[in-house]
Short mmCIF file of C-alpha atoms in Angstrom, two decimals:
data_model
loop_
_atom_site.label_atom_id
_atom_site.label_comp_id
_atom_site.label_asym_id
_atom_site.label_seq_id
_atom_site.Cartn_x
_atom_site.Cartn_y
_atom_site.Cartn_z
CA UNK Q 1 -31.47 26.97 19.51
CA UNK Q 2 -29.06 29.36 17.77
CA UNK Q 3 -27.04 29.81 20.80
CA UNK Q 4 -26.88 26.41 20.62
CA UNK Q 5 -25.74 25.95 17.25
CA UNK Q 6 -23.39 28.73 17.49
CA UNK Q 7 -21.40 27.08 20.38
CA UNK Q 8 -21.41 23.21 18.50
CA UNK Q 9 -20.01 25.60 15.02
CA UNK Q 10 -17.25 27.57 17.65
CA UNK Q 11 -16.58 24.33 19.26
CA UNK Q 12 -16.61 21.28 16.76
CA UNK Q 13 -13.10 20.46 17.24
CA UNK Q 14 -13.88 19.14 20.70
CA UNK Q 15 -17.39 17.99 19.51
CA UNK Q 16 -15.86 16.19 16.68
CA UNK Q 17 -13.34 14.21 19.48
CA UNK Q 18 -16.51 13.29 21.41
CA UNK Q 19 -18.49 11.99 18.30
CA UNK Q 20 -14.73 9.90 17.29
CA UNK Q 21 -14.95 8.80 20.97
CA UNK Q 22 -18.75 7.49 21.07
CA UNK Q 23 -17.85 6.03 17.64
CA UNK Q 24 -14.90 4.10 19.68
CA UNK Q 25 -17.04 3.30 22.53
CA UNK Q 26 -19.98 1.92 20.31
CA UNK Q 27 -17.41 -0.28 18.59
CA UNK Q 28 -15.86 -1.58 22.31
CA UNK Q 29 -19.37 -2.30 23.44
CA UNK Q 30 -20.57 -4.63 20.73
CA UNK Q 31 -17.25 -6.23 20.99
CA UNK Q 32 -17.85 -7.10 24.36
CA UNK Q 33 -21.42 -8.95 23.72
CA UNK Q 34 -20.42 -12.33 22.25
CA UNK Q 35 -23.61 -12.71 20.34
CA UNK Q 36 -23.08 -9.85 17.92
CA UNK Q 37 -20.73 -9.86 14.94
CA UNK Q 38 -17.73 -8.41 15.01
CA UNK Q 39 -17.74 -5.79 12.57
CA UNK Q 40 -13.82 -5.12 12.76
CA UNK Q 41 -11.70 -7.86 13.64
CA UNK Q 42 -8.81 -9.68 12.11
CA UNK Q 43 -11.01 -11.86 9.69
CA UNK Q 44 -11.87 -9.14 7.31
CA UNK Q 45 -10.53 -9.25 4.17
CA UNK Q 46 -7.64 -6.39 4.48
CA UNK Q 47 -5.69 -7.65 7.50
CA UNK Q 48 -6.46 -11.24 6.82
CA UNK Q 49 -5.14 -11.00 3.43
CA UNK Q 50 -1.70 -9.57 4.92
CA UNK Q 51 -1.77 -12.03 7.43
CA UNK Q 52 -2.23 -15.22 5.38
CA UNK Q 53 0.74 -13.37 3.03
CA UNK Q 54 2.90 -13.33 5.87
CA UNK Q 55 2.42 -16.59 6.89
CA UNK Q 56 2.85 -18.00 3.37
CA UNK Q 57 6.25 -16.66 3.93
CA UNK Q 58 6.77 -17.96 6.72
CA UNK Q 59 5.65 -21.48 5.99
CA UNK Q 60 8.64 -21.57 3.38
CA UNK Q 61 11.14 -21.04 5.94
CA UNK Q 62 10.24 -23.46 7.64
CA UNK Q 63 9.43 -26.48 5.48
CA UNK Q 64 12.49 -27.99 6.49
CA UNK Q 65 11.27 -28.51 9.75
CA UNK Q 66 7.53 -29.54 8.84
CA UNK Q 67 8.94 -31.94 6.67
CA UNK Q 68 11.04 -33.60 9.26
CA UNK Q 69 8.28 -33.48 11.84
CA UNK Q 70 6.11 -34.94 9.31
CA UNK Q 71 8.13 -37.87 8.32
CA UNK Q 72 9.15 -38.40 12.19
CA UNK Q 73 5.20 -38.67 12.34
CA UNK Q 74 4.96 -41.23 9.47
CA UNK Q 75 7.50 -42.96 10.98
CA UNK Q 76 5.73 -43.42 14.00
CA UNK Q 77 2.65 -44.13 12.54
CA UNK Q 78 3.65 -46.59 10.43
CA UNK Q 79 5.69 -48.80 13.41
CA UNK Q 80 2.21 -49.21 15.11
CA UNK Q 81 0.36 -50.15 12.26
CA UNK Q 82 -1.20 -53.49 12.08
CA UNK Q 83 0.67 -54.12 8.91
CA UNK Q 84 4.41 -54.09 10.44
CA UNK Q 85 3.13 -56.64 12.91
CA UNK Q 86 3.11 -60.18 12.64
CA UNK Q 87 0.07 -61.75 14.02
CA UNK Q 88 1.11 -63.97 16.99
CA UNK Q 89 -0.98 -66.51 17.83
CA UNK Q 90 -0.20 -69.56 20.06
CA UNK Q 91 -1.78 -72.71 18.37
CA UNK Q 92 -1.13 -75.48 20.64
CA UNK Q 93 -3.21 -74.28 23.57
CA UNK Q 94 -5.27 -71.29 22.34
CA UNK Q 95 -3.82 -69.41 24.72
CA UNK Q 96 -3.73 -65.69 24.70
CA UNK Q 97 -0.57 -63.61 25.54
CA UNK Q 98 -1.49 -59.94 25.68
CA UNK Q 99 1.46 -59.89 22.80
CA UNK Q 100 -1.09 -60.68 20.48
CA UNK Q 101 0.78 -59.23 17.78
CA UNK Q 102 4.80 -59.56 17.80
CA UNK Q 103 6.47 -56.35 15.65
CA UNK Q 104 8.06 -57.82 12.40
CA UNK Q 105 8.93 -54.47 10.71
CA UNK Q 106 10.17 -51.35 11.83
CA UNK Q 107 10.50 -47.83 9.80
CA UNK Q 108 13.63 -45.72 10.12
CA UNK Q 109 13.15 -42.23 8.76
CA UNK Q 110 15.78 -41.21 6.15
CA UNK Q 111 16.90 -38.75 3.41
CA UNK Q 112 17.91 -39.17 -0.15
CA UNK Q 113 21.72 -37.48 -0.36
CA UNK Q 114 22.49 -38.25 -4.11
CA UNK Q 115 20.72 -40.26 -6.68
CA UNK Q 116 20.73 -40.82 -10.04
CA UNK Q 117 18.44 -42.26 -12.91
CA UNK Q 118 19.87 -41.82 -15.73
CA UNK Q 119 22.38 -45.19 -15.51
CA UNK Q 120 22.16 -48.82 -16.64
CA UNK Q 121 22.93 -49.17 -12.37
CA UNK Q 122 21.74 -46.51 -10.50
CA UNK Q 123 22.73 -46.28 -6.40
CA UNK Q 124 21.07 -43.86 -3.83
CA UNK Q 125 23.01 -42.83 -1.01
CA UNK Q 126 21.10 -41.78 2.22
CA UNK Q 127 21.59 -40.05 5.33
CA UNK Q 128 21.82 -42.61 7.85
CA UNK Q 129 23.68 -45.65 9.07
CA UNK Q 130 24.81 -47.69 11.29
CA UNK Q 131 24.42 -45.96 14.09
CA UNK Q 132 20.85 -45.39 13.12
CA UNK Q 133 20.32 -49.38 13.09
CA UNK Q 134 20.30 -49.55 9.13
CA UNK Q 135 21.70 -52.86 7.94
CA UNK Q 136 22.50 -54.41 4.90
CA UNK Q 137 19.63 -55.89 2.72
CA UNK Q 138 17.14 -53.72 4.40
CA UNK Q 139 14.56 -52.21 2.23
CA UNK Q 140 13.61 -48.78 1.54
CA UNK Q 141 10.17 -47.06 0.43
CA UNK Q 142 8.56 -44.12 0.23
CA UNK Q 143 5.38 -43.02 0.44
CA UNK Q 144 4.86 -43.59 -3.06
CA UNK Q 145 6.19 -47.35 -3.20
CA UNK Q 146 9.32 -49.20 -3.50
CA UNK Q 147 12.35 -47.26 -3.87
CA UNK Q 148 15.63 -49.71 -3.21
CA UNK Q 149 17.71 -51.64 -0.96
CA UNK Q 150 20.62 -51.14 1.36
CA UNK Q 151 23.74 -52.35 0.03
CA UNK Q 152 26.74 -50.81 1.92
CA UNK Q 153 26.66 -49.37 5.13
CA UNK Q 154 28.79 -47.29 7.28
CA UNK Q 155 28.81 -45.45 10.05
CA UNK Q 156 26.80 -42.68 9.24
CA UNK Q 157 25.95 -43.30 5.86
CA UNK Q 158 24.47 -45.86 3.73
CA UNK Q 159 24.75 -46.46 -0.11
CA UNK Q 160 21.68 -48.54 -1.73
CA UNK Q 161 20.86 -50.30 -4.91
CA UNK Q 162 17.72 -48.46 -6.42
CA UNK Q 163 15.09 -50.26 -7.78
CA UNK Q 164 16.42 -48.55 -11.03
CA UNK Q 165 19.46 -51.44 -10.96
CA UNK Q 166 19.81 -53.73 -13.47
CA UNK Q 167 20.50 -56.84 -10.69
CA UNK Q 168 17.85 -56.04 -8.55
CA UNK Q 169 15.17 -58.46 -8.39
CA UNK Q 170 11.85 -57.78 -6.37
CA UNK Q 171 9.46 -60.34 -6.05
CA UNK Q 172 5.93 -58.79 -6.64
CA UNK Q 173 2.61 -59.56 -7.26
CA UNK Q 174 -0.34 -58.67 -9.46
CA UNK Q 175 -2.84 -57.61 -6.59
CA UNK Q 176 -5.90 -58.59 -8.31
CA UNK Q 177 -4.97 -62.43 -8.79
CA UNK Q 178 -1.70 -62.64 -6.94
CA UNK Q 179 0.07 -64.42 -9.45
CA UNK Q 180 3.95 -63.11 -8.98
CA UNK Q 181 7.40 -63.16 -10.73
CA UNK Q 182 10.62 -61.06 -10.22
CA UNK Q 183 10.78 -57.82 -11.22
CA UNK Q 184 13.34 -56.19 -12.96
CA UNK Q 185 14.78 -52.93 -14.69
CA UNK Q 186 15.53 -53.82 -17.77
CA UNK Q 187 17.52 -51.91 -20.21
CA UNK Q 188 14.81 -50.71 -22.45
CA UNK Q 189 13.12 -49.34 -19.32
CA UNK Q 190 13.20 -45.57 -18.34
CA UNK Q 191 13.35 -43.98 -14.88
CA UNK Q 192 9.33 -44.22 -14.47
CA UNK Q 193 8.78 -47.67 -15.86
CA UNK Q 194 10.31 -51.74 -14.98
CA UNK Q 195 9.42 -54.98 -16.40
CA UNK Q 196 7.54 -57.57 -14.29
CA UNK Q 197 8.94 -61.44 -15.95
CA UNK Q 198 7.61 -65.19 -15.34
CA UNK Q 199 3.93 -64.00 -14.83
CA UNK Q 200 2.01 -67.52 -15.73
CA UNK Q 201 -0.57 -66.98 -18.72
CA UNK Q 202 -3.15 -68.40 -16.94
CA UNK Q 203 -3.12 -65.08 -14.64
CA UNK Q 204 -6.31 -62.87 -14.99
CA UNK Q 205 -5.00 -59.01 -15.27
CA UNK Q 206 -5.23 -55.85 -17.52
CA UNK Q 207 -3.87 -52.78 -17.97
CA UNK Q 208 -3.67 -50.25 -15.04
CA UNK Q 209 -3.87 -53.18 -12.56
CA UNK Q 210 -2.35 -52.46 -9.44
CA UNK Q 211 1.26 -54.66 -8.91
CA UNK Q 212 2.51 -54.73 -4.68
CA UNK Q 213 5.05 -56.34 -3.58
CA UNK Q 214 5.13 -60.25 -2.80
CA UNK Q 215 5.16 -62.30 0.78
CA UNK Q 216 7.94 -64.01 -1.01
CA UNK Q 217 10.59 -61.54 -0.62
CA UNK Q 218 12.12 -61.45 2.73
CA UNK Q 219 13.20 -58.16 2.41
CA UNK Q 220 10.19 -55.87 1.32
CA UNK Q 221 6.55 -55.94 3.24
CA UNK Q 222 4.06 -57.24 1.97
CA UNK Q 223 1.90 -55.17 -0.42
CA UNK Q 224 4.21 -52.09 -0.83
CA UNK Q 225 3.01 -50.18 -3.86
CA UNK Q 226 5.11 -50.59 -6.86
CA UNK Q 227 3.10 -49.64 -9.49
CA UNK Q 228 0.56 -49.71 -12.15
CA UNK Q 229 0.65 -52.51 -15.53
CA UNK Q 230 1.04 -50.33 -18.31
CA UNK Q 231 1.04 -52.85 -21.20
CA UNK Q 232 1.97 -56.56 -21.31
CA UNK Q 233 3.17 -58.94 -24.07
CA UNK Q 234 3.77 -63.31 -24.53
CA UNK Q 235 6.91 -63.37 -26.80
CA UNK Q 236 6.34 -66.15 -28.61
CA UNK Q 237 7.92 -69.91 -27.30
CA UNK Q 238 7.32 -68.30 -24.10
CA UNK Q 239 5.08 -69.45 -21.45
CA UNK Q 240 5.38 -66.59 -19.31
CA UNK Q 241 3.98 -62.80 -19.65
CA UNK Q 242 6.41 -60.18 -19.69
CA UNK Q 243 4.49 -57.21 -18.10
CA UNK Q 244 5.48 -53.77 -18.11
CA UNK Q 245 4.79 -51.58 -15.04
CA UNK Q 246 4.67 -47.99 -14.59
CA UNK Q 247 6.61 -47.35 -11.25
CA UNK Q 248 4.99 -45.53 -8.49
CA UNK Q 249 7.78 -43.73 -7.08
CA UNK Q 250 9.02 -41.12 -9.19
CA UNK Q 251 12.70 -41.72 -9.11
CA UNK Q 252 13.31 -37.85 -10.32
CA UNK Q 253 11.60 -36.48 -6.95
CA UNK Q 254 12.73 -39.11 -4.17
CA UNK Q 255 13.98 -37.29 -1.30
CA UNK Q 256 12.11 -38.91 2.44
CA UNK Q 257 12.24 -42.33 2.68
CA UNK Q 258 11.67 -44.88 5.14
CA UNK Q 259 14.50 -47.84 5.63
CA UNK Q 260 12.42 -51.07 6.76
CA UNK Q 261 13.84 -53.21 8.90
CA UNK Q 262 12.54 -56.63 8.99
CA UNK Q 263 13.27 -58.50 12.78
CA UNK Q 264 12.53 -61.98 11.24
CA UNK Q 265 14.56 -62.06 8.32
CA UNK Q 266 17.47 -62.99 10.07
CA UNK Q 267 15.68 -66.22 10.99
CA UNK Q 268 14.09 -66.70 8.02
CA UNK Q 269 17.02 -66.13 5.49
CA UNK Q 270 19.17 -69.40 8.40
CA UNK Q 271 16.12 -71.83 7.57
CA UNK Q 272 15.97 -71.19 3.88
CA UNK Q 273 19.43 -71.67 3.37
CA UNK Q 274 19.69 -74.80 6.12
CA UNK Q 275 16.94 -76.59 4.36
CA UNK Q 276 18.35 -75.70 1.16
CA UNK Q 277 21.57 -77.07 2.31
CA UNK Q 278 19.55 -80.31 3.86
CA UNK Q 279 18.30 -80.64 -0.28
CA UNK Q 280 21.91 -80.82 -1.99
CA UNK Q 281 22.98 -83.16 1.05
CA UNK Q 282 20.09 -85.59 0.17
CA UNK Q 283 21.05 -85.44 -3.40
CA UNK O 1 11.21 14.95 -3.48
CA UNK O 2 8.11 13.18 -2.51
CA UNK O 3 5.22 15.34 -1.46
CA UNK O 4 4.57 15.92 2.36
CA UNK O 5 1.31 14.29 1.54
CA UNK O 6 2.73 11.03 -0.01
CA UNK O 7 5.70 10.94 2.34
CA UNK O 8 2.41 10.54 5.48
CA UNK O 9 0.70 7.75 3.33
CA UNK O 10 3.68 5.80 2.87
CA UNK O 11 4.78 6.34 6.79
CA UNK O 12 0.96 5.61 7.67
CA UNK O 13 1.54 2.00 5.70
CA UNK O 14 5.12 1.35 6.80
CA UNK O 15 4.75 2.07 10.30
CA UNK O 16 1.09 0.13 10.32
CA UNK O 17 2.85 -2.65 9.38
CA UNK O 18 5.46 -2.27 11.39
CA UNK O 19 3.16 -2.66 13.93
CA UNK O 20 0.99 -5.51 12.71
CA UNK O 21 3.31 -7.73 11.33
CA UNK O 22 6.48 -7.31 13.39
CA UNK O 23 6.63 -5.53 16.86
CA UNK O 24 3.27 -7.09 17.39
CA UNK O 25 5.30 -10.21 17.62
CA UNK O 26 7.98 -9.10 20.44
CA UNK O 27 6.81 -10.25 23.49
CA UNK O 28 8.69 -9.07 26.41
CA UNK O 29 6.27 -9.89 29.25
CA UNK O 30 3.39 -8.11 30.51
CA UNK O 31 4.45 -5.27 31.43
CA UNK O 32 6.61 -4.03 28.76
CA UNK O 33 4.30 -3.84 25.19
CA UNK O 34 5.52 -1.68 22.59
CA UNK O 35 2.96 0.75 20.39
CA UNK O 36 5.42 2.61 17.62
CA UNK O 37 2.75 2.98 15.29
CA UNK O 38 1.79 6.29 17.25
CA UNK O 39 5.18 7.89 15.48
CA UNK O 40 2.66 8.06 12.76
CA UNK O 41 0.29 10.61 14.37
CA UNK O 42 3.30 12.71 16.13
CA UNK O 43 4.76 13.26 12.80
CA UNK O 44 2.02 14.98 11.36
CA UNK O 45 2.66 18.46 10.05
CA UNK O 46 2.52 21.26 12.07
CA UNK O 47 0.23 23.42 10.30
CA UNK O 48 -2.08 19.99 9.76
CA UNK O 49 -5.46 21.35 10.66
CA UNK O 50 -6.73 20.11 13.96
CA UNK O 51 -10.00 18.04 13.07
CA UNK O 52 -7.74 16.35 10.46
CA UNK O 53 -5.67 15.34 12.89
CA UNK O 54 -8.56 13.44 14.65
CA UNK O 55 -10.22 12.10 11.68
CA UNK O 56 -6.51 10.45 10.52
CA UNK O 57 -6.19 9.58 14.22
CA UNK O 58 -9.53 7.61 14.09
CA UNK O 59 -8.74 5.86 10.78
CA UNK O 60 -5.32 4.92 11.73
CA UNK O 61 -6.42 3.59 14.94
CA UNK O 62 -9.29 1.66 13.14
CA UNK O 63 -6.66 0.32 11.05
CA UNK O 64 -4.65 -1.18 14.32
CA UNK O 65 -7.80 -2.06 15.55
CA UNK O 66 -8.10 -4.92 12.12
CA UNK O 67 -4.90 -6.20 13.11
CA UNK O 68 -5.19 -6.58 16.59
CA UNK O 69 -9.04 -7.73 17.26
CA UNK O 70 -9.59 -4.72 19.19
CA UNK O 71 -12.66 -2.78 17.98
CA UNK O 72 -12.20 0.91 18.42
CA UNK O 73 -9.68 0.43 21.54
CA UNK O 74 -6.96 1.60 19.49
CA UNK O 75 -8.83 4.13 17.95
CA UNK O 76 -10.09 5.64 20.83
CA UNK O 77 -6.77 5.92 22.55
CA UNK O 78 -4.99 7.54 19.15
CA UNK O 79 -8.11 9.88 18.88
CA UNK O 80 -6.99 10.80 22.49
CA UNK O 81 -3.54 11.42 21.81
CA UNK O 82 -4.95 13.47 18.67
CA UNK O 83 -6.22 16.00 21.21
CA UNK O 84 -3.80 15.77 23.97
CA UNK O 85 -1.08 16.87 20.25
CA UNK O 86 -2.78 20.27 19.90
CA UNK O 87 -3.09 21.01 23.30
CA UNK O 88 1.36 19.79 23.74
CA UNK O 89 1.92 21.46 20.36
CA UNK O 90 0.38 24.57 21.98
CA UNK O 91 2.61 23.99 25.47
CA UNK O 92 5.40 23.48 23.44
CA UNK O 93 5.59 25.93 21.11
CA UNK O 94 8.55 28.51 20.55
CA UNK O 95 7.63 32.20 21.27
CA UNK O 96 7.74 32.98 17.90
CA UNK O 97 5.67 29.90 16.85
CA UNK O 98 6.92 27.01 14.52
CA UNK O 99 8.89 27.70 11.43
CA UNK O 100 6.64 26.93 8.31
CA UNK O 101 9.43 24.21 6.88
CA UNK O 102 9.91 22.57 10.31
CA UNK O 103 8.94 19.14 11.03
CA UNK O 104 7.73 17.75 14.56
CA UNK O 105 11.40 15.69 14.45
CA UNK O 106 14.15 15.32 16.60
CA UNK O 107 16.31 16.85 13.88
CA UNK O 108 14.28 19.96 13.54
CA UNK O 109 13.34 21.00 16.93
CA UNK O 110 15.66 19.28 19.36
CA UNK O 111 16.47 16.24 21.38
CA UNK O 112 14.74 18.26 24.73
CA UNK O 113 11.75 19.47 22.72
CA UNK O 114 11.14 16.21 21.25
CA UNK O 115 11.57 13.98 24.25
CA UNK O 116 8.69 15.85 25.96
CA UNK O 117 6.69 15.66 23.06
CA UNK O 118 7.06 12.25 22.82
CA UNK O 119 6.85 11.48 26.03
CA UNK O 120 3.61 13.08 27.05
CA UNK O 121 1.71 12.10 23.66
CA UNK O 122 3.08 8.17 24.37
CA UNK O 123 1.65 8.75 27.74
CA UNK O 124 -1.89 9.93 27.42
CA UNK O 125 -1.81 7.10 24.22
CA UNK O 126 -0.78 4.23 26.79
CA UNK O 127 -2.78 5.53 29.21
CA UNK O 128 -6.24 5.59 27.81
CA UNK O 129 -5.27 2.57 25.66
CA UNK O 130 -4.68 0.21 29.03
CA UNK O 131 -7.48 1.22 31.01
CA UNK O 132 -9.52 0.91 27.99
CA UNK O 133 -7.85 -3.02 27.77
CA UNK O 134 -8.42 -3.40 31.59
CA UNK O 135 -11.92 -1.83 31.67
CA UNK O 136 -11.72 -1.61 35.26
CA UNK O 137 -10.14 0.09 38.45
CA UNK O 138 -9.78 -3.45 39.85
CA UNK O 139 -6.33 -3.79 38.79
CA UNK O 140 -5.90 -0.18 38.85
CA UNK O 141 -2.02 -0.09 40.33
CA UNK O 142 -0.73 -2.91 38.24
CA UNK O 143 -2.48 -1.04 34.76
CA UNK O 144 -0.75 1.82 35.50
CA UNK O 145 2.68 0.30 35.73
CA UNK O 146 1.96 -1.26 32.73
CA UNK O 147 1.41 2.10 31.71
CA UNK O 148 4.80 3.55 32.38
CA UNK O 149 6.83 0.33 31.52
CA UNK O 150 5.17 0.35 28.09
CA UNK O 151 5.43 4.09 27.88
CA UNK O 152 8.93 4.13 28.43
CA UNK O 153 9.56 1.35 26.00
CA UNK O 154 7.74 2.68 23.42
CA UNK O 155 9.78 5.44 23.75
CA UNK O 156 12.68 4.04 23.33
CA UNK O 157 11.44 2.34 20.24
CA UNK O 158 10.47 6.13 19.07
CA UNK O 159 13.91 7.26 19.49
CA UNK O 160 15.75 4.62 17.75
CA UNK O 161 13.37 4.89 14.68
CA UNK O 162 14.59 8.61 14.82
CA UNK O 163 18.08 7.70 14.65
CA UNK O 164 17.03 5.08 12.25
CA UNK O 165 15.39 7.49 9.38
CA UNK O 166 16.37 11.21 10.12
CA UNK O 167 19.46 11.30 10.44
CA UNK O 168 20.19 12.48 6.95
CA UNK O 169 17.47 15.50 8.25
CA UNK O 170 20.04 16.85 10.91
CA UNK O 171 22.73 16.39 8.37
CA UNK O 172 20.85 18.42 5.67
CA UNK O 173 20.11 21.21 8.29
CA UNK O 174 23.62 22.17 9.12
#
């Protein structure tokens, strides 16, 4: 027994390598059975930590990126949705085409180059054109809600009136009675707030109600967010509300946006102004 | 002038995560993996005393070991090359034995001296480390060309990091 000690004292350098070693091999062997827990891996809290850190970093350099791939994704989503569809249905016989629902709208994915908010007639430029199928009158949202129309386009480019303009007029609607009236900036109104005219006082609404844009406009979908009614007044002689709406989009922050491009205004927009036409004629 | 003891630590962290968050990302194929975290353990001190060297080895390795899901592989292997250093040290050693101020550098001892060193340390390392990953004889041809390929670019890796941070060393010396 004390030869024995003697020799592990003399030789616990090597000893201490084979203990290190059957420490090792312990480890490797309950790696290897799947039903116990890892006691080192790269979920503890040391090297996870430093991982997460590093990809923190990383996500920042490429948000660029994420954000495009994102919005491409929106855009997709959003051109099958049921909502940029028109339903399609063929009354005379009943019959069903396996078109049951013909696409009405269509979402381009753009940027916000310059804005402003701060003017009596504020105009967005954004990054596409032409050549990306934007034309005028075409409408532009974000996530949020409404954010303008497309005035001017060129090749590459397009310049817009934002919603923030004081001769834009969006037809919208209260969404909880659907009574609707033009809306417009007017020039007591800040960046976050427009005015919502010719609501009949018969309509049933309150504050914080939700207002969406109307079927009426040809330009905008139906039911884009616009905002929420943040206090609403009947100036006296008047038989209208005049409501004021907090705007969804913050103007400040705009930066993706989607350019909506309607394929039956075209048609539309002829028979209005034929019929209209037909009216003066009569008269 | 940091103590030798501080100067290890803050190797020990840099060249950990050197290896965890960087080279561990370079993917060159199978065959050619790089491991310059050993640098660490063949830049000890000479006149570190032997056991130490094996108990650091072990830690360090255990360290690896978080970052790459590998329990104990890595710290088996580095405990390894913690032996296979005395016994080199031992091989290599000057006739009248290593100065007390002298580091285990390419500066201090010598390109010829310090590519052995290297190279038989990076050796054992690899080679316990891929037969440990492999676990079998199967492949037992193709593990050991891993082996050398990943030896050799380790290496190589080594030697630049040499260039990279002692060169002021060699300048001091002369």
């Amino acid at each position: 027994m004390r030869a024995l000690l003697n020799f592990a004292i003399k030789n616990y350098y090597y000893l201490l390598f084979f203990v290190l070693q059957a420490a090792c091999v312990l480890l490797m062997v309950k790696n290897r059975s799947l039903q116990s827990t890892h006691i080192i891996n790269s979920a503890n809290a040391m090297s996870a930590k430093t991982y997460e850190m590093v990809a923190n970093t990383k996500e920042y350099l490429s948000l660029r990126d994420e954000n495009q791939r994102l919005s491409d994704e929106n855009t997709r989503l959003k051109n099958i949705m049921k909502s940029s569809a028109y339903e399609f249905i063929n009354l005379k016989d009943f019959v069903r085409n396996d078109t049951l629902y013909k696409q009405k709208y269509t979402y381009i994915a753009a940027k916000i180059i310059n804005n402003s908010t701060n003017l009596r007639s504020n105009y967005l430029t954004l990054n596409v054109g032409r050549a990306q199928g934007i034309a005028h009158d075409m409408s532009i949202i974000n996530t949020e809600g409404i954010v303008g129309i497309v005035k001017d386009v060129s090749e590459n480019y397009c310049s817009a009136l934002s919603v923030l303009h004081k001769d834009v007029k969006i037809n919208c609607k209260l969404k909880r009675d659907g009574s609707y009236g033009p809306l417009n900036w007017e020039k007591d109104d800040d960046y976050s707030s427009a005015t919502l005219t010719d609501i009949p006082i018969h309509a049933k609404f309150k504050v914080g109600d939700t207002v969406v844009t109307s079927a009426l406009s040809s330009i905008f979908p139906e039911g884009i967010m616009v905002g929420t009614v943040s206090h609403f007044e009947r100036k006296s002689g008047d038989a209208f509300f005049t409501v004021k709406i907090n705007l969804a989009t913050n103007f400040r922050k705009v930066n993706h946006v989607y350019v909506v491009k309607n394929f039956f205004k075209a048609e539309q927009d002829s028979l209005e102004v034929n019929s209209q036409k037909h009216d003066k004629d009569d008269k | 002038m940091i103590s030798e003891i501080g100067r290890n630590i803050v190797r020990f962290l840099v060249l950990l995560l050197l290896q965890a968050l960087i080279v561990k990302n370079i993917h060159l194929g199978r065959y050619f993996i790089f491991f310059p975290y050993i640098l660490f353990i063949m830049l000890l001190p000479f006149n570190t005393n032997k056991p130490l060297v094996l108990l650091i080895s072990f830690v360090f390795g255990l360290c690896v070991d978080l970052f790459y899901d590998t329990q104990g592989m890595h710290a088996s292997a580095c405990v390894f090359m913690a032996l296979m250093r005395g016994f080199v040290l031992k091989l290599l050693s000057p006739r009248e034995g290593y100065e007390e101020n002298h580091k285990p550098t390419m500066s201090y001892m010598g390109a010829a001296w310090f590519i052995s060193y290297a190279l038989i340390l990076i050796f054992a390392h690899h080679l316990v480390l891929f037969y440990l990953e492999a676990f079998s004889f199967r492949e037992f041809f193709r593990t050991f060309l891993r082996v050398l390929c990943s030896s050799v670019a380790t290496f190589g890796f080594v030697y630049m990091l040499q260039f990279l941070f002692y060169r002021s060393n060699s300048e001091r010396l002369t």
